[in-house]
Amino acid sequence: MAVTALDVARDRAHKLVRPGPHVIVLFGATGDLSRRKLIPGLFHLGQAGLLPEDYRIVGTSLDDLDDDGFRDFARQALGDFCRIHFGDTEWDTFKERLSYVPSRADALAAGVGQAEQSIGEEARRLHYLSVPPSAAGPIVRTLGEADLVDRARVIMEKPFGTDLESARELNDTVHEVFAEDQIFRIDHFLGKEAALNFLAFRFAKGLFEPIWNRQHIAHVQIDVPETLSIGTRGSFYEATGAFRDMIVTHLLQILAVVAMEPPPSLDPRDLVEEKAKVFRSLLPIDPEDVVRAQYQGYRDEPGVAPNSDVETFIAAKVQVDNWRWAGIPWFLRTGKCMAEGARVVSIAFREPPKSMFPAGSGVGRAGPDHLTFDLADTPRLSLSFYGKRPGPGMRLEKASMQFSLGETGQQQDVLEAYERLIHDAMIGDRTLFTTAEGVERLWEISDPLVKEPPPLRFYTKGSWGPPEIGALIAPRRWRLPFERKWRGGG
């Protein structure tokens, strides 16, 4: 009999921590994130044996649905986005665990209470707030009114606030109801297999850690271009923009993982503290070191103001002012409707202080050596360097060594980011989540930019952004697009 990816996942699951009985409450249960990621992710966790043996999922949103309506929604979501094959038996088991209630305190209390009665009244509660920042505070208060705080953890979606003041207000509101150790502020980028690989890459070997510093690294780029437009998310984007949507909540989090000091252990408290030290070391972002831009045609999108000043692209230079990284620029870039979609961290090493190679040899022509991490769902790693071209004379050209998880036969073991983070929250592992201090610090360094943003530029759909980004990184060059492709054409 053939062994399926699901069989492998189940075999792997018994080696991991399995949570005890849980009632999972999905706020925003009929939204886009729930449809694309949360419901399919929970289904996959259940099939892989990573959910409790006894669990219930209670959906709630502003939509007027009943249990059957929510089950129909979930079945369609699985049909569209589930990444494993399943049949009627698996679906029938899953759907019996689904129910739906209105978002009022009394209805929530009754719905969760009924779910708990079916699996045990000491079951833990996991509240997932897949809602905009403006709705998070009222929902947290509703959970308090419904007496659903005990034995509970709450996952809060990004962005956590829209500036320093609103982040502090939201933290204060949440802390009125939940203790800090009950709050899990999610960034799905940190749940990716490639992000976790940074820990193994740096700290499980002695090869790179000795040169992971300002003496050997010239600069770092974190690039997350997207080919998609804002689509039907105009109203959300008008209140958010690329900086709030991506830089504060994703790219600076990745920066912390790349830049942090070696933790004394893999204990979540140690890892979270090392990331917090990086946040404390970040200098305030100077608006002069930022390029904001909007793709042409954005103002014609549904829900967008005809004179909108919201950026759909942002590039920024930031500084980590500590002994390891002082003086080394970190360049962050992200945008919608760009030439390619990618999630790349590129580390540029310093070039030799003097070259022995003759003029015309090609040394330095293709820029410095780079170590590149592709944070795609199938992670990849590339180390580029100069080598001698075969034949007479001394001609140098760039070569690379590459590794792809897809070539190991272990790709089926990878959990999607939301799956990993939901599982971690259920078992109380805070390693990949952000603290109140961390959130507020990132908004604190962003405050100068939020208050006085630079002028808005414009760029063509399908480009790499406005021409001004060249001056931002000069005399260096942006690493994307790559001149050499990943092995296998990827």
PDB file of N, CA and C in Angstrom, residues 224-231 246 295 301 312-313 334-343 459-464 480:
ATOM      1  N   VAL A 224      10.240  41.362   0.243  1.00  0.00           N
ATOM      2  CA  VAL A 224       8.985  40.610   0.133  1.00  0.00           C
ATOM      3  C   VAL A 224       8.081  41.295  -0.903  1.00  0.00           C
ATOM      4  N   PRO A 225       8.444  41.235  -2.178  1.00  0.00           N
ATOM      5  CA  PRO A 225       7.547  41.766  -3.215  1.00  0.00           C
ATOM      6  C   PRO A 225       6.378  40.812  -3.450  1.00  0.00           C
ATOM      7  N   GLU A 226       5.237  41.360  -3.864  1.00  0.00           N
ATOM      8  CA  GLU A 226       4.052  40.569  -4.162  1.00  0.00           C
ATOM      9  C   GLU A 226       3.516  40.974  -5.532  1.00  0.00           C
ATOM     10  N   THR A 227       3.052  40.008  -6.292  1.00  0.00           N
ATOM     11  CA  THR A 227       2.496  40.316  -7.611  1.00  0.00           C
ATOM     12  C   THR A 227       1.024  40.704  -7.526  1.00  0.00           C
ATOM     13  N   LEU A 228       0.344  40.355  -6.444  1.00  0.00           N
ATOM     14  CA  LEU A 228      -1.085  40.615  -6.319  1.00  0.00           C
ATOM     15  C   LEU A 228      -1.369  42.085  -6.051  1.00  0.00           C
ATOM     16  N   SER A 229      -2.526  42.547  -6.497  1.00  0.00           N
ATOM     17  CA  SER A 229      -3.008  43.877  -6.129  1.00  0.00           C
ATOM     18  C   SER A 229      -3.712  43.767  -4.782  1.00  0.00           C
ATOM     19  N   ILE A 230      -4.299  44.850  -4.329  1.00  0.00           N
ATOM     20  CA  ILE A 230      -5.041  44.792  -3.068  1.00  0.00           C
ATOM     21  C   ILE A 230      -6.403  44.138  -3.266  1.00  0.00           C
ATOM     22  N   GLY A 231      -6.826  43.961  -4.512  1.00  0.00           N
ATOM     23  CA  GLY A 231      -8.077  43.251  -4.792  1.00  0.00           C
ATOM     24  C   GLY A 231      -9.277  43.905  -4.135  1.00  0.00           C
ATOM     25  N   MET A 246       3.053  45.365   6.502  1.00  0.00           N
ATOM     26  CA  MET A 246       4.160  44.446   6.243  1.00  0.00           C
ATOM     27  C   MET A 246       5.436  44.737   7.039  1.00  0.00           C
ATOM     28  N   TYR A 295       1.107  51.985  -6.546  1.00  0.00           N
ATOM     29  CA  TYR A 295       1.044  51.523  -7.934  1.00  0.00           C
ATOM     30  C   TYR A 295      -0.022  52.287  -8.704  1.00  0.00           C
ATOM     31  N   GLU A 301      -9.206  51.210  -7.506  1.00  0.00           N
ATOM     32  CA  GLU A 301      -9.642  49.948  -6.885  1.00  0.00           C
ATOM     33  C   GLU A 301     -10.874  50.191  -6.014  1.00  0.00           C
ATOM     34  N   THR A 312       1.359  51.584  -1.370  1.00  0.00           N
ATOM     35  CA  THR A 312       1.280  50.145  -1.624  1.00  0.00           C
ATOM     36  C   THR A 312       2.680  49.543  -1.750  1.00  0.00           C
ATOM     37  N   PHE A 313       3.695  50.386  -1.642  1.00  0.00           N
ATOM     38  CA  PHE A 313       5.098  49.975  -1.727  1.00  0.00           C
ATOM     39  C   PHE A 313       5.878  50.775  -0.705  1.00  0.00           C
ATOM     40  N   THR A 334       9.050  45.995   0.266  1.00  0.00           N
ATOM     41  CA  THR A 334       7.849  45.212   0.011  1.00  0.00           C
ATOM     42  C   THR A 334       6.872  46.057  -0.788  1.00  0.00           C
ATOM     43  N   GLY A 335       6.005  45.406  -1.544  1.00  0.00           N
ATOM     44  CA  GLY A 335       5.021  46.151  -2.322  1.00  0.00           C
ATOM     45  C   GLY A 335       4.061  45.225  -3.044  1.00  0.00           C
ATOM     46  N   LYS A 336       2.960  45.795  -3.472  1.00  0.00           N
ATOM     47  CA  LYS A 336       1.952  45.089  -4.262  1.00  0.00           C
ATOM     48  C   LYS A 336       2.194  45.331  -5.755  1.00  0.00           C
ATOM     49  N   CYS A 337       1.660  44.423  -6.586  1.00  0.00           N
ATOM     50  CA  CYS A 337       1.725  44.549  -8.043  1.00  0.00           C
ATOM     51  C   CYS A 337       3.151  44.710  -8.546  1.00  0.00           C
ATOM     52  N   MET A 338       4.058  43.922  -8.007  1.00  0.00           N
ATOM     53  CA  MET A 338       5.457  44.016  -8.421  1.00  0.00           C
ATOM     54  C   MET A 338       5.801  42.922  -9.422  1.00  0.00           C
ATOM     55  N   ALA A 339       7.044  42.948  -9.923  1.00  0.00           N
ATOM     56  CA  ALA A 339       7.433  42.095 -11.043  1.00  0.00           C
ATOM     57  C   ALA A 339       7.392  40.613 -10.704  1.00  0.00           C
ATOM     58  N   GLU A 340       7.763  40.270  -9.472  1.00  0.00           N
ATOM     59  CA  GLU A 340       7.766  38.883  -9.035  1.00  0.00           C
ATOM     60  C   GLU A 340       7.298  38.824  -7.593  1.00  0.00           C
ATOM     61  N   GLY A 341       6.875  37.643  -7.187  1.00  0.00           N
ATOM     62  CA  GLY A 341       6.575  37.410  -5.788  1.00  0.00           C
ATOM     63  C   GLY A 341       7.724  36.643  -5.156  1.00  0.00           C
ATOM     64  N   ALA A 342       8.191  37.099  -3.992  1.00  0.00           N
ATOM     65  CA  ALA A 342       9.325  36.444  -3.335  1.00  0.00           C
ATOM     66  C   ALA A 342       9.322  36.792  -1.852  1.00  0.00           C
ATOM     67  N   ARG A 343      10.053  35.991  -1.082  1.00  0.00           N
ATOM     68  CA  ARG A 343      10.276  36.262   0.346  1.00  0.00           C
ATOM     69  C   ARG A 343      11.724  35.891   0.608  1.00  0.00           C
ATOM     70  N   TYR A 459       4.625  54.003  -9.148  1.00  0.00           N
ATOM     71  CA  TYR A 459       5.341  53.005  -9.939  1.00  0.00           C
ATOM     72  C   TYR A 459       4.358  52.228 -10.804  1.00  0.00           C
ATOM     73  N   THR A 460       4.883  51.641 -11.851  1.00  0.00           N
ATOM     74  CA  THR A 460       4.075  50.895 -12.804  1.00  0.00           C
ATOM     75  C   THR A 460       3.846  49.476 -12.306  1.00  0.00           C
ATOM     76  N   LYS A 461       2.652  48.967 -12.501  1.00  0.00           N
ATOM     77  CA  LYS A 461       2.396  47.572 -12.161  1.00  0.00           C
ATOM     78  C   LYS A 461       3.382  46.667 -12.902  1.00  0.00           C
ATOM     79  N   GLY A 462       3.867  45.656 -12.205  1.00  0.00           N
ATOM     80  CA  GLY A 462       4.799  44.730 -12.819  1.00  0.00           C
ATOM     81  C   GLY A 462       6.243  45.187 -12.796  1.00  0.00           C
ATOM     82  N   SER A 463       6.524  46.281 -12.089  1.00  0.00           N
ATOM     83  CA  SER A 463       7.902  46.780 -11.981  1.00  0.00           C
ATOM     84  C   SER A 463       8.473  46.386 -10.619  1.00  0.00           C
ATOM     85  N   TRP A 464       9.682  46.887 -10.329  1.00  0.00           N
ATOM     86  CA  TRP A 464      10.310  46.652  -9.029  1.00  0.00           C
ATOM     87  C   TRP A 464      10.197  47.868  -8.112  1.00  0.00           C
ATOM     88  N   LEU A 480      17.129  41.687  -5.759  1.00  0.00           N
ATOM     89  CA  LEU A 480      16.112  41.219  -6.697  1.00  0.00           C
ATOM     90  C   LEU A 480      15.937  42.251  -7.802  1.00  0.00           C
TER      91      LEU A 480
END
